[in-house]
CSV table of C-alpha atoms and ligand atoms in Angstrom, one decimal:
chain,number,residue,atom,x,y,z
A,1,MET,CA,-14.3,21.2,8.2
A,2,SER,CA,-11.1,19.5,9.3
A,3,SER,CA,-8.8,17.8,6.8
A,4,GLY,CA,-9.0,14.1,6.1
A,5,LYS,CA,-6.2,11.8,7.5
A,6,LEU,CA,-3.7,10.0,5.4
A,7,ILE,CA,-3.1,6.4,6.3
A,8,VAL,CA,-0.2,4.4,4.8
A,9,LEU,CA,-0.2,0.6,4.8
A,10,THR,CA,3.1,-1.1,4.0
A,11,GLY,CA,4.3,-4.6,4.3
A,12,PRO,CA,6.0,-7.4,2.2
A,13,SER,CA,4.4,-8.8,-0.8
A,14,GLY,CA,2.0,-11.6,0.1
A,15,VAL,CA,1.5,-10.5,3.7
A,16,GLY,CA,-2.2,-9.8,3.0
A,17,LYS,CA,-2.3,-6.0,2.4
A,18,GLY,CA,-4.7,-6.3,-0.5
A,19,THR,CA,-7.0,-8.6,1.5
A,20,LEU,CA,-7.0,-6.4,4.5
A,21,VAL,CA,-7.7,-3.2,2.5
A,22,ARG,CA,-10.6,-4.8,0.6
A,23,SER,CA,-12.2,-5.8,3.9
A,24,LEU,CA,-11.6,-2.4,5.4
A,25,LEU,CA,-13.3,-0.7,2.4
A,26,ALA,CA,-16.2,-3.0,2.6
A,27,ARG,CA,-16.8,-2.2,6.2
A,28,HIS,CA,-16.1,1.5,6.1
A,29,GLN,CA,-17.6,3.2,3.1
A,30,ASN,CA,-16.2,6.6,4.2
A,31,LEU,CA,-12.6,5.5,3.5
A,32,TYR,CA,-11.0,6.2,0.1
A,33,LEU,CA,-8.3,4.0,-1.3
A,34,SER,CA,-5.9,5.7,-3.7
A,35,ILE,CA,-5.5,3.9,-7.0
A,36,SER,CA,-1.9,3.8,-8.0
A,37,ALA,CA,-0.3,4.0,-11.4
A,38,THR,CA,2.0,1.2,-12.4
A,39,THR,CA,4.0,-0.1,-15.4
A,40,ARG,CA,3.5,-3.8,-14.3
A,41,SER,CA,1.2,-5.9,-16.5
A,42,PRO,CA,-2.3,-6.5,-15.2
A,43,ARG,CA,-2.9,-9.9,-13.6
A,44,GLY,CA,-5.9,-12.0,-14.7
A,45,GLY,CA,-9.0,-10.3,-13.4
A,46,GLU,CA,-7.3,-6.9,-12.6
A,47,ILE,CA,-9.2,-3.9,-14.1
A,48,ASP,CA,-7.6,-0.7,-15.4
A,49,GLY,CA,-8.7,2.2,-13.3
A,50,GLN,CA,-10.0,0.0,-10.6
A,51,ASP,CA,-7.0,-2.0,-9.3
A,52,TYR,CA,-4.3,0.2,-10.9
A,53,TYR,CA,-3.9,2.6,-13.7
A,54,PHE,CA,-1.8,0.4,-16.0
A,55,VAL,CA,0.5,2.7,-18.0
A,56,SER,CA,3.6,2.5,-20.2
A,57,VAL,CA,7.1,3.4,-19.0
A,58,PRO,CA,7.1,6.7,-21.0
A,59,GLN,CA,3.7,7.6,-19.6
A,60,PHE,CA,4.9,7.0,-16.1
A,61,GLU,CA,8.1,9.0,-16.6
A,62,GLU,CA,5.9,11.8,-17.9
A,63,MET,CA,3.9,11.7,-14.7
A,64,ILE,CA,7.2,12.0,-12.7
A,65,THR,CA,8.3,14.9,-14.8
A,66,GLN,CA,5.0,16.7,-14.5
A,67,GLU,CA,5.1,16.2,-10.7
A,68,ASN,CA,1.8,14.4,-10.8
A,69,LEU,CA,2.8,11.8,-8.3
A,70,LEU,CA,2.8,12.2,-4.5
A,71,GLU,CA,5.5,9.5,-4.3
A,72,TRP,CA,6.8,6.8,-6.6
A,73,ALA,CA,9.2,3.9,-6.5
A,74,ASN,CA,10.7,1.1,-8.6
A,75,TYR,CA,9.7,-2.2,-7.1
A,76,ALA,CA,10.8,-5.6,-8.5
A,77,GLY,CA,11.4,-4.1,-11.9
A,78,ASN,CA,8.3,-1.9,-12.3
A,79,TYR,CA,7.3,1.6,-11.5
A,80,TYR,CA,4.5,2.3,-9.0
A,81,GLY,CA,3.2,5.7,-7.9
A,82,THR,CA,0.4,7.6,-6.2
A,83,PRO,CA,-1.4,10.1,-8.3
A,84,ARG,CA,-1.3,13.3,-6.4
A,85,GLN,CA,-4.5,15.2,-7.3
A,86,LYS,CA,-7.2,12.8,-6.1
A,87,VAL,CA,-5.5,12.2,-2.8
A,88,GLU,CA,-5.2,16.0,-2.1
A,89,GLU,CA,-8.8,16.5,-3.2
A,90,LYS,CA,-10.2,13.9,-0.8
A,91,ILE,CA,-8.1,15.1,2.1
A,92,ASP,CA,-9.3,18.6,1.5
A,93,GLN,CA,-12.9,17.3,1.6
A,94,GLY,CA,-12.2,15.8,5.0
A,95,ILE,CA,-12.1,12.2,3.8
A,96,THR,CA,-9.6,9.6,5.2
A,97,VAL,CA,-7.3,8.3,2.4
A,98,LEU,CA,-5.5,4.9,2.4
A,99,LEU,CA,-2.3,4.3,0.5
A,100,GLU,CA,-1.2,0.8,0.1
A,101,ILE,CA,2.5,1.3,-0.9
A,102,GLU,CA,5.9,-0.2,-0.5
A,103,LEU,CA,8.8,1.0,1.7
A,104,VAL,CA,10.5,3.6,-0.4
A,105,GLY,CA,7.2,5.4,-1.1
A,106,ALA,CA,6.3,5.2,2.6
A,107,ARG,CA,9.6,6.8,3.5
A,108,LYS,CA,8.9,9.6,1.0
A,109,ILE,CA,5.5,10.2,2.6
A,110,ARG,CA,7.1,10.5,6.0
A,111,GLU,CA,9.0,13.5,4.7
A,112,THR,CA,6.4,15.1,2.5
A,113,PHE,CA,3.3,14.4,4.7
A,114,PRO,CA,4.6,14.0,8.3
A,115,THR,CA,1.1,13.8,9.8
A,116,ALA,CA,0.4,10.6,7.9
A,117,ILE,CA,-0.1,7.5,10.1
A,118,ARG,CA,2.2,4.8,8.8
A,119,ILE,CA,1.3,1.2,9.6
A,120,PHE,CA,3.5,-1.8,8.8
A,121,ILE,CA,1.8,-5.2,8.3
A,122,LEU,CA,3.9,-8.1,9.5
A,123,PRO,CA,3.5,-11.8,8.6
A,124,PRO,CA,3.4,-14.3,11.5
A,125,SER,CA,6.6,-15.8,10.1
A,126,VAL,CA,8.8,-15.6,6.9
A,127,GLU,CA,7.7,-19.2,6.2
A,128,GLU,CA,4.1,-18.3,6.2
A,129,LEU,CA,4.8,-15.2,4.1
A,130,GLU,CA,6.4,-17.4,1.4
A,131,ARG,CA,3.5,-19.9,1.7
A,132,ARG,CA,0.9,-17.1,1.1
A,133,LEU,CA,2.9,-15.6,-1.8
A,134,ARG,CA,3.2,-19.0,-3.6
A,135,GLY,CA,-0.3,-19.9,-2.6
A,136,ARG,CA,-1.7,-16.8,-4.4
A,137,GLY,CA,-0.3,-18.2,-7.6
A,138,THR,CA,-0.1,-14.9,-9.4
A,139,GLU,CA,3.6,-14.6,-10.0
A,140,ALA,CA,6.2,-16.6,-11.9
A,141,GLU,CA,9.1,-18.1,-9.8
A,142,GLU,CA,11.4,-15.2,-10.8
A,143,ALA,CA,8.9,-12.6,-9.6
A,144,ILE,CA,8.4,-14.5,-6.4
A,145,ALA,CA,12.1,-14.6,-5.7
A,146,ARG,CA,12.4,-10.8,-6.3
A,147,ARG,CA,9.5,-10.2,-3.9
A,148,LEU,CA,11.0,-12.4,-1.2
A,149,GLU,CA,14.3,-10.7,-1.5
A,150,ARG,CA,12.6,-7.3,-1.1
A,151,ALA,CA,10.6,-8.7,1.8
A,152,LYS,CA,13.7,-9.1,3.9
A,153,GLU,CA,14.7,-5.4,3.4
A,154,GLU,CA,11.1,-4.3,4.2
A,155,LEU,CA,10.8,-6.4,7.3
A,156,ALA,CA,14.1,-5.0,8.6
A,157,ALA,CA,12.5,-1.5,8.3
A,158,SER,CA,9.3,-2.2,10.2
A,159,SER,CA,10.5,-0.3,13.3
A,160,GLU,CA,10.5,3.0,11.3
A,161,PHE,CA,6.7,2.9,11.2
A,162,ASN,CA,4.2,4.4,13.7
A,163,TYR,CA,2.5,1.0,14.3
A,164,THR,CA,2.9,-2.6,13.3
A,165,VAL,CA,0.0,-5.1,12.9
A,166,VAL,CA,0.6,-8.9,12.6
A,167,ASN,CA,-1.7,-10.4,10.0
A,168,ASP,CA,-2.0,-13.9,11.5
A,169,GLU,CA,-5.7,-14.4,11.9
A,170,LEU,CA,-7.4,-12.1,9.4
A,171,GLU,CA,-10.2,-10.9,11.6
A,172,LYS,CA,-7.9,-10.0,14.5
A,173,ALA,CA,-5.6,-8.0,12.2
A,174,LEU,CA,-8.6,-6.2,10.8
A,175,GLU,CA,-9.8,-5.3,14.2
A,176,ALA,CA,-6.4,-4.0,15.1
A,177,LEU,CA,-6.3,-1.8,12.0
A,178,GLU,CA,-9.8,-0.5,12.6
A,179,GLU,CA,-8.7,0.5,16.1
A,180,LEU,CA,-5.7,2.4,14.8
A,181,ILE,CA,-7.8,4.1,12.1
A,182,VAL,CA,-10.6,5.1,14.5
A,183,ASN,CA,-8.1,6.4,17.0
A,184,SER,CA,-6.6,8.6,14.3
A,185,PHE,CA,-9.9,10.4,14.1
A,186,LEU,CA,-10.1,10.9,17.9
A,187,HIS,CA,-6.6,12.3,18.3
A,188,GLU,CA,-6.8,15.3,16.0
B,201,GDP,N1,5.6,3.3,-3.7
B,201,GDP,C1,4.5,2.8,-4.1
B,201,GDP,N2,4.3,1.5,-4.0
B,201,GDP,C2,3.1,0.9,-4.5
B,201,GDP,C3,2.2,1.7,-5.1
B,201,GDP,N3,1.1,0.9,-5.5
B,201,GDP,C4,1.5,-0.3,-5.1
B,201,GDP,N4,2.7,-0.3,-4.5
B,201,GDP,C5,3.4,-1.4,-3.9
B,201,GDP,O1,4.1,-2.2,-4.9
B,201,GDP,C6,4.3,-3.5,-4.4
B,201,GDP,C7,4.0,-4.5,-5.5
B,201,GDP,O2,2.6,-4.4,-5.8
B,201,GDP,P1,1.9,-5.5,-6.7
B,201,GDP,O3,2.7,-5.7,-8.0
B,201,GDP,O4,0.5,-5.2,-6.9
B,201,GDP,O5,2.1,-6.9,-5.9
B,201,GDP,P2,1.6,-7.4,-4.5
B,201,GDP,O6,1.6,-6.4,-3.5
B,201,GDP,O7,2.4,-8.6,-4.3
B,201,GDP,O8,0.1,-7.8,-4.8
B,201,GDP,C8,3.5,-3.6,-3.2
B,201,GDP,O9,4.3,-3.6,-2.0
B,201,GDP,C9,2.5,-2.5,-3.2
B,201,GDP,O10,2.1,-2.1,-1.9
B,201,GDP,C10,2.4,3.1,-5.2
B,201,GDP,O11,1.6,3.9,-5.7
B,201,GDP,N5,3.6,3.6,-4.7
B,202,ADP,N1,-4.6,-13.7,7.6
B,202,ADP,C1,-4.4,-14.5,6.6
B,202,ADP,N2,-4.3,-15.8,6.8
B,202,ADP,C2,-4.1,-16.6,5.7
B,202,ADP,N3,-4.0,-16.2,4.4
B,202,ADP,C3,-4.1,-14.9,4.2
B,202,ADP,C4,-4.3,-14.0,5.2
B,202,ADP,N4,-4.4,-12.7,4.7
B,202,ADP,C5,-4.2,-12.9,3.4
B,202,ADP,N5,-4.0,-14.2,3.0
B,202,ADP,C6,-3.8,-14.8,1.7
B,202,ADP,O1,-2.4,-14.5,1.4
B,202,ADP,C7,-2.3,-14.3,0.0
B,202,ADP,C8,-1.6,-12.9,-0.2
B,202,ADP,O2,-2.5,-11.9,0.2
B,202,ADP,P1,-2.6,-10.5,-0.6
B,202,ADP,O3,-3.7,-9.7,0.1
B,202,ADP,O4,-2.6,-10.7,-2.0
B,202,ADP,O5,-1.2,-9.8,-0.1
B,202,ADP,P2,-0.4,-8.5,-0.6
B,202,ADP,O6,-1.5,-7.6,-1.1
B,202,ADP,O7,0.2,-8.0,0.7
B,202,ADP,O8,0.6,-8.9,-1.6
B,202,ADP,C9,-3.7,-14.3,-0.6
B,202,ADP,O9,-3.8,-15.6,-1.2
B,202,ADP,C10,-4.6,-14.2,0.6
B,202,ADP,O10,-5.8,-14.8,0.4
């Protein structure tokens, strides 16, 4: 059996990564989304072990020390990281794994997992990105400002990725992503 693929999705906060990933998983039951660990507080409606593993800073630092994370980063004041074991298990089983992670983590994966396909999701414009982020209504103004600041750095790095997809019309962006993922199966 051949190994599963690793697909990395990165893009600024508010661009629609979560929305796109949810739709992809609904349409393709054979994809596995890695659940990250984070020290950020859960948002209303988020479930521990489903959206994230919500952990304390000492717990997260222990995961780093024990080398339990495939990659990790500090983003807008909180730690985020990919638990290693599950991802490796799924790939060994021939299952395609999605990581939805920020830029520092995606760069790390490029080094440690060079066969990963790294896709950057772009907004139609910075104005629209800001509208989506505010429209989501999940962050306080200070957190929005930090995310927008970080968005500029991330957008400037989009050319480092294997592919970019503009999330203007959701359905079109989904089709473009599906195409890239399906192609990754064909070009072994
Ligand atoms: N490096 C890394 N980034 C992650 C991980 N999990 C989530 N992120 C990224 O952390 C950033 C903040 O995530 P979150 O607080 O859920 O906010 P949102 O993306 O605005 O909904 C996003 O860019 C996520 O893609 C992870 O395991 N590793
Ligand atoms: N193609 C799109 N057109 C308009 N709004 C979108 C589109 N994709 C996502 N959104 C909206 O933008 C907001 C941010 O999307 P979300 O998936 O939470 O982004 P991210 O996970 O990248 O931070 C949400 O309110 C979502 O419904």
